[in-house]
PDB file of C-alpha atoms (C1' of nucleotides) in Angstrom:
ATOM      1  CA  MET A   1       2.515 -16.462  18.966  1.00  0.00           C
ATOM      2  CA  SER A   2       1.744 -18.884  16.180  1.00  0.00           C
ATOM      3  CA  CYS A   3       4.282 -19.855  13.587  1.00  0.00           C
ATOM      4  CA  ARG A   4       2.289 -17.898  11.055  1.00  0.00           C
ATOM      5  CA  GLY A   5       2.341 -14.905  13.331  1.00  0.00           C
ATOM      6  CA  VAL A   6       6.096 -14.999  13.676  1.00  0.00           C
ATOM      7  CA  MET A   7       6.651 -15.499   9.981  1.00  0.00           C
ATOM      8  CA  GLY A   8       4.036 -12.980   9.047  1.00  0.00           C
ATOM      9  CA  ALA A   9       5.537 -10.350  11.265  1.00  0.00           C
ATOM     10  CA  HIS A  10       8.957 -11.087   9.906  1.00  0.00           C
ATOM     11  CA  MET A  11       7.957 -11.086   6.258  1.00  0.00           C
ATOM     12  CA  GLY A  12       5.758  -8.075   6.682  1.00  0.00           C
ATOM     13  CA  MET A  13       8.664  -6.187   8.114  1.00  0.00           C
ATOM     14  CA  SER A  14      11.055  -7.189   5.389  1.00  0.00           C
ATOM     15  CA  TRP A  15       8.873  -7.274   2.304  1.00  0.00           C
ATOM     16  CA  GLY A  16      10.346  -4.973  -0.300  1.00  0.00           C
ATOM     17  CA  MET A  17      12.877  -3.723   2.183  1.00  0.00           C
ATOM     18  CA  LEU A  18      16.469  -4.424   3.046  1.00  0.00           C
ATOM     19  CA  GLY A  19      17.072  -7.531   5.098  1.00  0.00           C
ATOM     20  CA  ASP A  20      20.070  -8.701   7.079  1.00  0.00           C
ATOM     21  CA  GLY A  21      23.277  -7.729   5.374  1.00  0.00           C
ATOM     22  CA  GLY A  22      21.532  -5.086   3.313  1.00  0.00           C
ATOM     23  CA  TRP A  23      20.000  -7.563   0.873  1.00  0.00           C
ATOM     24  CA  ARG A  24      16.898  -6.446  -0.933  1.00  0.00           C
ATOM     25  CA  LYS A  25      13.782  -8.568  -0.521  1.00  0.00           C
ATOM     26  CA  GLY A  26      10.358  -8.796  -2.059  1.00  0.00           C
ATOM     27  CA  PRO A  27       9.214  -8.706  -5.658  1.00  0.00           C
ATOM     28  CA  TRP A  28      11.829  -8.415  -8.352  1.00  0.00           C
ATOM     29  CA  THR A  29      11.914  -5.392 -10.610  1.00  0.00           C
ATOM     30  CA  ALA A  30      12.400  -5.556 -14.371  1.00  0.00           C
ATOM     31  CA  GLU A  31      15.814  -3.984 -13.948  1.00  0.00           C
ATOM     32  CA  GLU A  32      16.883  -6.641 -11.437  1.00  0.00           C
ATOM     33  CA  ASP A  33      15.684  -9.341 -13.810  1.00  0.00           C
ATOM     34  CA  ARG A  34      17.685  -7.795 -16.608  1.00  0.00           C
ATOM     35  CA  LEU A  35      20.828  -7.699 -14.481  1.00  0.00           C
ATOM     36  CA  LEU A  36      20.395 -11.305 -13.444  1.00  0.00           C
ATOM     37  CA  ILE A  37      19.832 -12.465 -17.013  1.00  0.00           C
ATOM     38  CA  GLU A  38      22.928 -10.580 -18.112  1.00  0.00           C
ATOM     39  CA  TYR A  39      24.889 -12.188 -15.310  1.00  0.00           C
ATOM     40  CA  VAL A  40      23.835 -15.698 -16.260  1.00  0.00           C
ATOM     41  CA  LYS A  41      24.591 -15.016 -19.913  1.00  0.00           C
ATOM     42  CA  LEU A  42      28.111 -13.992 -19.004  1.00  0.00           C
ATOM     43  CA  HIS A  43      28.933 -16.373 -16.176  1.00  0.00           C
ATOM     44  CA  GLY A  44      26.465 -19.216 -16.472  1.00  0.00           C
ATOM     45  CA  GLU A  45      24.374 -20.702 -13.706  1.00  0.00           C
ATOM     46  CA  GLY A  46      25.929 -21.265 -10.314  1.00  0.00           C
ATOM     47  CA  ARG A  47      28.149 -19.189  -8.045  1.00  0.00           C
ATOM     48  CA  TRP A  48      25.019 -17.337  -7.018  1.00  0.00           C
ATOM     49  CA  ASN A  49      26.711 -15.542  -4.196  1.00  0.00           C
ATOM     50  CA  SER A  50      28.923 -13.692  -6.652  1.00  0.00           C
ATOM     51  CA  VAL A  51      25.892 -12.223  -8.370  1.00  0.00           C
ATOM     52  CA  ALA A  52      25.691  -9.323  -5.974  1.00  0.00           C
ATOM     53  CA  ARG A  53      29.316  -8.423  -6.548  1.00  0.00           C
ATOM     54  CA  LEU A  54      29.493  -9.088 -10.289  1.00  0.00           C
ATOM     55  CA  ALA A  55      26.065  -7.971 -11.410  1.00  0.00           C
ATOM     56  CA  GLY A  56      25.450  -5.135  -9.013  1.00  0.00           C
ATOM     57  CA  LEU A  57      22.347  -6.747  -7.591  1.00  0.00           C
ATOM     58  CA  ARG A  58      21.465  -6.179  -3.961  1.00  0.00           C
ATOM     59  CA  ARG A  59      20.045  -9.676  -3.667  1.00  0.00           C
ATOM     60  CA  ASN A  60      21.502 -12.643  -1.886  1.00  0.00           C
ATOM     61  CA  GLY A  61      22.526 -15.754  -3.754  1.00  0.00           C
ATOM     62  CA  LYS A  62      19.534 -17.772  -2.734  1.00  0.00           C
ATOM     63  CA  SER A  63      17.130 -15.162  -3.953  1.00  0.00           C
ATOM     64  CA  CYS A  64      18.950 -14.904  -7.296  1.00  0.00           C
ATOM     65  CA  ARG A  65      18.996 -18.641  -7.796  1.00  0.00           C
ATOM     66  CA  LEU A  66      15.325 -18.926  -6.985  1.00  0.00           C
ATOM     67  CA  ARG A  67      14.381 -16.116  -9.335  1.00  0.00           C
ATOM     68  CA  TRP A  68      16.382 -17.671 -12.142  1.00  0.00           C
ATOM     69  CA  VAL A  69      15.187 -21.220 -11.593  1.00  0.00           C
ATOM     70  CA  ASN A  70      11.522 -20.416 -11.081  1.00  0.00           C
ATOM     71  CA  TYR A  71      10.992 -17.493 -13.361  1.00  0.00           C
ATOM     72  CA  LEU A  72      13.779 -16.376 -15.700  1.00  0.00           C
ATOM     73  CA  ARG A  73      15.138 -19.603 -17.158  1.00  0.00           C
ATOM     74  CA  PRO A  74      14.551 -19.514 -20.920  1.00  0.00           C
ATOM     75  CA  ASP A  75      13.321 -23.100 -21.094  1.00  0.00           C
ATOM     76  CA  LEU A  76      10.453 -22.545 -18.693  1.00  0.00           C
ATOM     77  CA  LYS A  77       7.043 -23.485 -19.886  1.00  0.00           C
ATOM     78  CA  ARG A  78       4.408 -20.898 -19.164  1.00  0.00           C
ATOM     79  CA  GLY A  79       0.694 -21.293 -18.912  1.00  0.00           C
ATOM     80  CA  GLN A  80      -1.773 -23.869 -17.836  1.00  0.00           C
ATOM     81  CA  ILE A  81      -0.757 -27.331 -16.659  1.00  0.00           C
ATOM     82  CA  THR A  82      -2.098 -29.666 -19.326  1.00  0.00           C
ATOM     83  CA  PRO A  83      -4.275 -32.692 -18.521  1.00  0.00           C
ATOM     84  CA  HIS A  84      -1.345 -34.944 -19.445  1.00  0.00           C
ATOM     85  CA  GLU A  85       0.927 -33.091 -17.098  1.00  0.00           C
ATOM     86  CA  GLU A  86      -1.718 -33.271 -14.427  1.00  0.00           C
ATOM     87  CA  SER A  87      -1.964 -37.021 -14.763  1.00  0.00           C
ATOM     88  CA  ILE A  88       1.799 -37.306 -14.554  1.00  0.00           C
ATOM     89  CA  ILE A  89       1.824 -35.183 -11.424  1.00  0.00           C
ATOM     90  CA  LEU A  90      -0.856 -37.336  -9.852  1.00  0.00           C
ATOM     91  CA  GLU A  91       0.920 -40.532 -10.685  1.00  0.00           C
ATOM     92  CA  LEU A  92       4.318 -39.364  -9.534  1.00  0.00           C
ATOM     93  CA  HIS A  93       2.960 -37.842  -6.369  1.00  0.00           C
ATOM     94  CA  ALA A  94       1.309 -41.142  -5.552  1.00  0.00           C
ATOM     95  CA  ARG A  95       4.661 -42.793  -6.051  1.00  0.00           C
ATOM     96  CA  TRP A  96       7.021 -40.277  -4.468  1.00  0.00           C
ATOM     97  CA  GLY A  97       4.944 -38.038  -2.260  1.00  0.00           C
ATOM     98  CA  ASN A  98       6.009 -34.418  -1.865  1.00  0.00           C
ATOM     99  CA  ARG A  99       9.293 -34.814  -3.691  1.00  0.00           C
ATOM    100  CA  TRP A 100       8.543 -31.905  -5.940  1.00  0.00           C
ATOM    101  CA  SER A 101      11.929 -31.538  -7.528  1.00  0.00           C
ATOM    102  CA  THR A 102      11.889 -35.220  -8.484  1.00  0.00           C
ATOM    103  CA  ILE A 103       8.448 -34.844  -9.989  1.00  0.00           C
ATOM    104  CA  ALA A 104       9.532 -31.672 -11.763  1.00  0.00           C
ATOM    105  CA  ARG A 105      12.320 -33.553 -13.532  1.00  0.00           C
ATOM    106  CA  SER A 106       9.673 -35.540 -15.357  1.00  0.00           C
ATOM    107  CA  LEU A 107       7.933 -32.412 -16.531  1.00  0.00           C
ATOM    108  CA  PRO A 108      10.297 -30.417 -18.725  1.00  0.00           C
ATOM    109  CA  GLY A 109       9.793 -26.704 -18.382  1.00  0.00           C
ATOM    110  CA  ARG A 110       7.941 -26.966 -15.097  1.00  0.00           C
ATOM    111  CA  THR A 111       9.515 -26.030 -11.796  1.00  0.00           C
ATOM    112  CA  ASP A 112       9.176 -27.769  -8.476  1.00  0.00           C
ATOM    113  CA  ASN A 113       7.635 -24.601  -7.100  1.00  0.00           C
ATOM    114  CA  GLU A 114       5.036 -24.530  -9.850  1.00  0.00           C
ATOM    115  CA  ILE A 115       4.113 -28.163  -9.362  1.00  0.00           C
ATOM    116  CA  LYS A 116       3.987 -27.744  -5.620  1.00  0.00           C
ATOM    117  CA  ASN A 117       1.690 -24.748  -5.986  1.00  0.00           C
ATOM    118  CA  TYR A 118      -0.471 -26.596  -8.492  1.00  0.00           C
ATOM    119  CA  TRP A 119      -0.806 -29.577  -6.229  1.00  0.00           C
ATOM    120  CA  ARG A 120      -1.709 -27.512  -3.217  1.00  0.00           C
ATOM    121  CA  THR A 121      -4.305 -25.524  -5.118  1.00  0.00           C
ATOM    122  CA  HIS A 122      -5.904 -28.255  -7.137  1.00  0.00           C
ATOM    123  CA  PHE A 123      -5.571 -31.461  -5.187  1.00  0.00           C
ATOM    124  CA  LYS A 124      -4.843 -30.914  -1.563  1.00  0.00           C
ATOM    125  CA  LYS A 125      -7.935 -28.806  -1.070  1.00  0.00           C
ATOM    126  CA  LYS A 126     -10.088 -31.317  -2.887  1.00  0.00           C
ATOM    127  CA  ASP A 127      -9.834 -33.496   0.173  1.00  0.00           C
ATOM    128  CA  LYS A 128     -11.851 -30.965   2.081  1.00  0.00           C
ATOM    129  CA  ALA A 129     -13.824 -29.554  -0.788  1.00  0.00           C
ATOM    130  CA  SER A 130     -17.542 -30.027  -0.985  1.00  0.00           C
ATOM    131  CA  PRO A 131     -18.944 -31.169  -4.331  1.00  0.00           C
ATOM    132  CA  ASN A 132     -20.290 -27.669  -4.708  1.00  0.00           C
ATOM    133  CA  ASN A 133     -16.908 -26.038  -4.258  1.00  0.00           C
ATOM    134  CA  LEU A 134     -15.369 -28.582  -6.551  1.00  0.00           C
ATOM    135  CA  GLU A 135     -17.819 -27.628  -9.251  1.00  0.00           C
ATOM    136  CA  LYS A 136     -16.953 -23.982  -8.766  1.00  0.00           C
ATOM    137  CA  SER A 137     -13.248 -24.530  -9.141  1.00  0.00           C
ATOM    138  CA  LYS A 138     -13.835 -26.649 -12.212  1.00  0.00           C
ATOM    139  CA  THR A 139     -15.824 -23.853 -13.798  1.00  0.00           C
ATOM    140  CA  ARG A 140     -13.154 -21.356 -12.915  1.00  0.00           C
ATOM    141  CA  LEU A 141     -10.442 -23.575 -14.319  1.00  0.00           C
ATOM    142  CA  LEU A 142     -12.404 -24.108 -17.494  1.00  0.00           C
ATOM    143  CA  ARG A 143     -12.829 -20.392 -18.043  1.00  0.00           C
ATOM    144  CA  LYS A 144      -9.167 -19.806 -17.512  1.00  0.00           C
ATOM    145  CA  GLN A 145      -8.242 -22.600 -19.905  1.00  0.00           C
ATOM    146  CA  GLN A 146     -10.510 -21.189 -22.575  1.00  0.00           C
ATOM    147  CA  PHE A 147      -8.936 -17.772 -22.211  1.00  0.00           C
ATOM    148  CA  GLN A 148      -5.441 -19.194 -22.402  1.00  0.00           C
ATOM    149  CA  GLN A 149      -6.311 -21.326 -25.398  1.00  0.00           C
ATOM    150  CA  GLN A 150      -7.381 -18.218 -27.235  1.00  0.00           C
ATOM    151  CA  GLN A 151      -4.126 -16.518 -26.370  1.00  0.00           C
ATOM    152  CA  GLN A 152      -2.099 -19.541 -27.382  1.00  0.00           C
ATOM    153  CA  GLN A 153      -3.829 -19.771 -30.722  1.00  0.00           C
ATOM    154  CA  GLN A 154      -2.935 -16.184 -31.426  1.00  0.00           C
ATOM    155  CA  GLN A 155       0.645 -16.780 -30.459  1.00  0.00           C
ATOM    156  CA  GLN A 156       0.901 -19.964 -32.467  1.00  0.00           C
ATOM    157  CA  GLN A 157       0.074 -17.987 -35.544  1.00  0.00           C
ATOM    158  CA  GLN A 158       2.939 -15.652 -34.812  1.00  0.00           C
ATOM    159  CA  GLN A 159       5.631 -18.042 -33.655  1.00  0.00           C
ATOM    160  CA  GLN A 160       5.594 -21.394 -35.355  1.00  0.00           C
ATOM    161  CA  PHE A 161       8.537 -23.691 -35.274  1.00  0.00           C
ATOM    162  CA  THR A 162       9.683 -24.360 -38.781  1.00  0.00           C
ATOM    163  CA  ALA A 163       9.718 -27.897 -40.076  1.00  0.00           C
ATOM    164  CA  MET A 164      13.483 -27.722 -40.275  1.00  0.00           C
ATOM    165  CA  ASP A 165      13.787 -26.837 -36.602  1.00  0.00           C
ATOM    166  CA  MET A 166      11.667 -29.803 -35.638  1.00  0.00           C
ATOM    167  CA  LYS A 167      13.614 -32.173 -37.839  1.00  0.00           C
ATOM    168  CA  LYS A 168      16.750 -31.162 -35.993  1.00  0.00           C
ATOM    169  CA  ILE A 169      15.091 -31.884 -32.680  1.00  0.00           C
ATOM    170  CA  MET A 170      13.788 -35.217 -33.841  1.00  0.00           C
ATOM    171  CA  SER A 171      17.130 -36.334 -35.207  1.00  0.00           C
ATOM    172  CA  ILE A 172      18.891 -35.464 -31.974  1.00  0.00           C
ATOM    173  CA  LEU A 173      16.185 -37.139 -29.949  1.00  0.00           C
ATOM    174  CA  LEU A 174      16.301 -40.277 -32.062  1.00  0.00           C
ATOM    175  CA  GLU A 175      20.074 -40.542 -31.886  1.00  0.00           C
ATOM    176  CA  ASP A 176      19.886 -40.092 -28.183  1.00  0.00           C
ATOM    177  CA  SER A 177      17.179 -42.667 -27.637  1.00  0.00           C
ATOM    178  CA  ASP A 178      18.877 -45.138 -29.961  1.00  0.00           C
ATOM    179  CA  SER A 179      21.938 -45.089 -27.794  1.00  0.00           C
ATOM    180  CA  ASN A 180      19.774 -46.479 -25.003  1.00  0.00           C
ATOM    181  CA  LYS A 181      20.193 -43.578 -22.680  1.00  0.00           C
ATOM    182  CA  VAL A 182      16.662 -44.187 -21.510  1.00  0.00           C
ATOM    183  CA  THR A 183      17.158 -47.254 -19.414  1.00  0.00           C
ATOM    184  CA  ASN A 184      14.042 -47.646 -17.349  1.00  0.00           C
ATOM    185  CA  ASN A 185      11.715 -48.940 -19.999  1.00  0.00           C
ATOM    186  CA  THR A 186      13.576 -49.659 -23.165  1.00  0.00           C
ATOM    187  CA  THR A 187      10.678 -51.380 -24.852  1.00  0.00           C
ATOM    188  CA  THR A 188       8.298 -48.515 -24.366  1.00  0.00           C
ATOM    189  CA  SER A 189      10.811 -45.878 -25.259  1.00  0.00           C
ATOM    190  CA  THR A 190      11.721 -47.800 -28.397  1.00  0.00           C
ATOM    191  CA  SER A 191       8.112 -47.919 -29.376  1.00  0.00           C
ATOM    192  CA  LEU A 192       7.880 -44.199 -28.823  1.00  0.00           C
ATOM    193  CA  VAL A 193      10.919 -43.693 -30.951  1.00  0.00           C
ATOM    194  CA  GLN A 194       9.284 -45.744 -33.663  1.00  0.00           C
ATOM    195  CA  GLN A 195       6.219 -43.606 -33.413  1.00  0.00           C
ATOM    196  CA  ALA A 196       8.365 -40.531 -33.565  1.00  0.00           C
ATOM    197  CA  ARG A 197      10.097 -41.895 -36.654  1.00  0.00           C
ATOM    198  CA  GLN A 198       6.755 -42.495 -38.268  1.00  0.00           C
ATOM    199  CA  ALA A 199       5.809 -39.008 -37.330  1.00  0.00           C
ATOM    200  CA  GLU A 200       8.895 -37.663 -38.958  1.00  0.00           C
ATOM    201  CA  MET A 201       8.277 -39.727 -42.060  1.00  0.00           C
ATOM    202  CA  GLY A 202       4.755 -38.390 -42.211  1.00  0.00           C
ATOM    203  CA  ALA A 203       6.240 -35.045 -41.419  1.00  0.00           C
ATOM    204  CA  ASN A 204       3.551 -32.733 -42.581  1.00  0.00           C
ATOM    205  CA  ILE A 205       2.487 -31.842 -39.105  1.00  0.00           C
ATOM    206  CA  TYR A 206       4.908 -30.586 -36.525  1.00  0.00           C
ATOM    207  CA  PRO A 207       4.293 -29.515 -32.997  1.00  0.00           C
ATOM    208  CA  THR A 208       4.219 -25.830 -32.502  1.00  0.00           C
ATOM    209  CA  TYR A 209       6.355 -24.001 -30.060  1.00  0.00           C
ATOM    210  CA  THR A 210       5.550 -20.661 -28.630  1.00  0.00           C
ATOM    211  CA  GLU A 211       7.234 -18.622 -25.993  1.00  0.00           C
ATOM    212  CA  GLU A 212       4.115 -18.862 -23.902  1.00  0.00           C
ATOM    213  CA  GLN A 213       3.628 -22.602 -24.283  1.00  0.00           C
ATOM    214  CA  GLY A 214       7.200 -23.719 -24.178  1.00  0.00           C
ATOM    215  CA  ASN A 215       7.435 -27.386 -25.042  1.00  0.00           C
ATOM    216  CA  ASN A 216       3.799 -28.082 -25.393  1.00  0.00           C
ATOM    217  CA  TRP A 217       3.898 -31.712 -26.391  1.00  0.00           C
ATOM    218  CA  GLY A 218       0.160 -31.806 -26.083  1.00  0.00           C
ATOM    219  CA  CYS A 219       0.179 -30.040 -29.412  1.00  0.00           C
ATOM    220  CA  TYR A 220       1.239 -33.185 -31.228  1.00  0.00           C
ATOM    221  CA  SER A 221      -1.480 -34.341 -33.492  1.00  0.00           C
ATOM    222  CA  ASP A 222      -2.831 -37.838 -33.302  1.00  0.00           C
ATOM    223  CA  ASN A 223      -0.702 -39.066 -36.150  1.00  0.00           C
ATOM    224  CA  THR A 224       2.526 -38.159 -34.463  1.00  0.00           C
ATOM    225  CA  ILE A 225       2.770 -39.132 -30.819  1.00  0.00           C
ATOM    226  CA  SER A 226      -0.191 -41.127 -29.698  1.00  0.00           C
ATOM    227  CA  CYS A 227      -2.510 -39.101 -27.566  1.00  0.00           C
ATOM    228  CA  GLU A 228      -3.636 -42.381 -26.089  1.00  0.00           C
ATOM    229  CA  ALA A 229      -0.226 -42.966 -24.562  1.00  0.00           C
ATOM    230  CA  SER A 230      -0.339 -44.190 -21.019  1.00  0.00           C
ATOM    231  CA  ASN A 231       1.288 -42.269 -18.240  1.00  0.00           C
ATOM    232  CA  VAL A 232       4.206 -44.648 -18.366  1.00  0.00           C
ATOM    233  CA  ASP A 233       4.662 -43.836 -22.043  1.00  0.00           C
ATOM    234  CA  LEU A 234       4.570 -40.188 -21.217  1.00  0.00           C
ATOM    235  CA  LEU A 235       7.163 -40.648 -18.534  1.00  0.00           C
ATOM    236  CA  CYS A 236       9.457 -42.393 -20.968  1.00  0.00           C
ATOM    237  CA  TRP A 237       8.873 -39.681 -23.482  1.00  0.00           C
ATOM    238  CA  ASP A 238       9.688 -37.118 -20.849  1.00  0.00           C
ATOM    239  CA  ALA A 239      12.782 -39.049 -19.878  1.00  0.00           C
ATOM    240  CA  ALA A 240      13.861 -39.027 -23.497  1.00  0.00           C
ATOM    241  CA  LEU A 241      13.299 -35.322 -23.587  1.00  0.00           C
ATOM    242  CA  TRP A 242      15.447 -34.849 -20.555  1.00  0.00           C
ATOM    243  CA  ASN A 243      18.253 -36.734 -22.166  1.00  0.00           C
ATOM    244  CA  LEU A 244      17.868 -34.453 -25.120  1.00  0.00           C
ATOM    245  CA  ASP A 245      17.879 -31.636 -22.662  1.00  0.00           C
ATOM    246  CA  ASP A 246      21.168 -32.808 -21.182  1.00  0.00           C
ATOM    247  CA  PHE A 247      22.608 -33.092 -24.631  1.00  0.00           C
ATOM    248  CA  GLN A 248      21.666 -29.532 -25.425  1.00  0.00           C
ATOM    249  CA  GLY A 249      22.755 -28.192 -22.101  1.00  0.00           C
ATOM    250  CA  ASN A 250      19.235 -27.131 -21.357  1.00  0.00           C
ATOM    251  CA  ASN A 251      19.443 -24.455 -23.988  1.00  0.00           C
ATOM    252  CA  TRP A 252      16.255 -24.652 -26.006  1.00  0.00           C
ATOM    253  CA  GLY A 253      17.126 -21.550 -27.895  1.00  0.00           C
ATOM    254  CA  SER A 254      20.250 -23.084 -29.364  1.00  0.00           C
ATOM    255  CA  PHE A 255      18.645 -25.414 -31.867  1.00  0.00           C
TER     256      PHE A 255
ATOM    257  C1'  DA B   1     -21.574  -1.685  -6.514  1.00  0.00           C
ATOM    258  C1'  DA B   2     -19.125  -3.056  -2.662  1.00  0.00           C
ATOM    259  C1'  DA B   3     -17.305  -5.999   0.753  1.00  0.00           C
ATOM    260  C1'  DG B   4     -15.646 -10.334   1.931  1.00  0.00           C
ATOM    261  C1'  DA B   5     -13.835 -14.855   0.507  1.00  0.00           C
ATOM    262  C1'  DT B   6     -10.955 -17.540  -2.234  1.00  0.00           C
ATOM    263  C1'  DC B   7      -7.371 -18.538  -5.520  1.00  0.00           C
ATOM    264  C1'  DG B   8      -2.842 -18.561  -7.658  1.00  0.00           C
ATOM    265  C1'  DC B   9       1.710 -17.558  -7.656  1.00  0.00           C
ATOM    266  C1'  DA B  10       6.089 -15.407  -6.416  1.00  0.00           C
ATOM    267  C1'  DA B  11       9.143 -15.289  -2.850  1.00  0.00           C
ATOM    268  C1'  DC B  12      10.748 -16.282   1.656  1.00  0.00           C
ATOM    269  C1'  DC B  13      12.537 -19.387   5.395  1.00  0.00           C
ATOM    270  C1'  DG B  14      14.848 -23.220   7.724  1.00  0.00           C
ATOM    271  C1'  DC B  15      16.984 -27.404   7.133  1.00  0.00           C
ATOM    272  C1'  DC B  16      20.004 -30.565   5.014  1.00  0.00           C
ATOM    273  C1'  DA B  17      23.646 -32.518   1.943  1.00  0.00           C
ATOM    274  C1'  DC B  18      27.809 -31.972  -0.239  1.00  0.00           C
ATOM    275  C1'  DG B  19      32.385 -30.490  -1.410  1.00  0.00           C
ATOM    276  C1'  DG B  20      36.520 -27.995  -0.505  1.00  0.00           C
ATOM    277  C1'  DA B  21      39.845 -25.939   2.710  1.00  0.00           C
TER     278       DA B  21
ATOM    279  C1'  DT C   1      37.993 -34.841  11.114  1.00  0.00           C
ATOM    280  C1'  DT C   2      35.889 -30.569  11.392  1.00  0.00           C
ATOM    281  C1'  DC C   3      34.286 -26.319   9.746  1.00  0.00           C
ATOM    282  C1'  DC C   4      32.312 -23.378   6.440  1.00  0.00           C
ATOM    283  C1'  DG C   5      30.267 -21.888   2.177  1.00  0.00           C
ATOM    284  C1'  DT C   6      27.044 -23.044  -1.280  1.00  0.00           C
ATOM    285  C1'  DG C   7      23.165 -24.991  -3.478  1.00  0.00           C
ATOM    286  C1'  DG C   8      18.908 -27.609  -3.369  1.00  0.00           C
ATOM    287  C1'  DC C   9      14.576 -28.878  -1.313  1.00  0.00           C
ATOM    288  C1'  DG C  10      10.074 -28.688   0.895  1.00  0.00           C
ATOM    289  C1'  DG C  11       6.980 -25.940   3.656  1.00  0.00           C
ATOM    290  C1'  DT C  12       4.915 -21.556   4.338  1.00  0.00           C
ATOM    291  C1'  DT C  13       3.468 -16.814   3.673  1.00  0.00           C
ATOM    292  C1'  DG C  14       1.936 -12.300   1.524  1.00  0.00           C
ATOM    293  C1'  DC C  15      -0.562 -10.117  -1.692  1.00  0.00           C
ATOM    294  C1'  DG C  16      -2.800  -8.980  -6.060  1.00  0.00           C
ATOM    295  C1'  DA C  17      -6.440 -10.779  -8.892  1.00  0.00           C
ATOM    296  C1'  DT C  18     -10.695 -12.825  -9.309  1.00  0.00           C
ATOM    297  C1'  DC C  19     -15.003 -14.547  -7.804  1.00  0.00           C
ATOM    298  C1'  DT C  20     -19.115 -14.743  -4.854  1.00  0.00           C
ATOM    299  C1'  DT C  21     -22.629 -12.925  -2.071  1.00  0.00           C
TER     300       DT C  21
END
DNA sequence: AAAGATCGCAACCGCCACGGA
DNA sequence: TTCCGTGGCGGTTGCGATCTT
């Protein structure tokens, strides 16, 4: 029997049922999500194997961790991978190969699973794809992007970051970058910081933040962060963001 | 309109590294 | 030093949604 056959038989048997040790498997219900979120609120991330006992979930620790990391974390960015993110993925994959978690660290709000899925769907198959198929997927992608753009525009109208919120972010980011926590490319990061400063001085336009978009840095207008930035610039910018992230304990909602 | 093909994503598995007993 | 529990990672699968014929 093929590997797929073995796995398929196994997963088919267990999907949505109780596995070894009585753990539930398969898709998560809204109630399970709620319990897990409550658990993390009370106890923080980690100690996943106590979730079953403390939260009343019939899920094993691994499953809980995965659900939290890939789906429930509040700082997750939803929606389409942007062209900038795509270029970062391409560049980092060329450098590191299938080290998805490493790549994910350079893309705030994206999970290794998401990037891995994106890569497999959009790039791996291109190797085999005929020009015709390629055209089809492009069209499909375009349609999806247009639909999501419409949705995002609607949401932007409802949930705009206030200027004050953004000033807080910028001041934290600037303090952080000034203390040289970004070590890989000080020159570039400094220049980004300068640009950011200029942006703050100009200050009439702030990036928007929506629940759906998460940290959609692509929303910066041309007079804030240069849209012409190279991938290296973007990486530095991302690195700066991650330092900010560390500073805030990954809690975007706490600004 | 319907059937088959393809896509996208959530979730699973096995393996490995690490830290504590 | 060894064993065991835990968490993280990368590969793989199942299935609903969407598209094509």
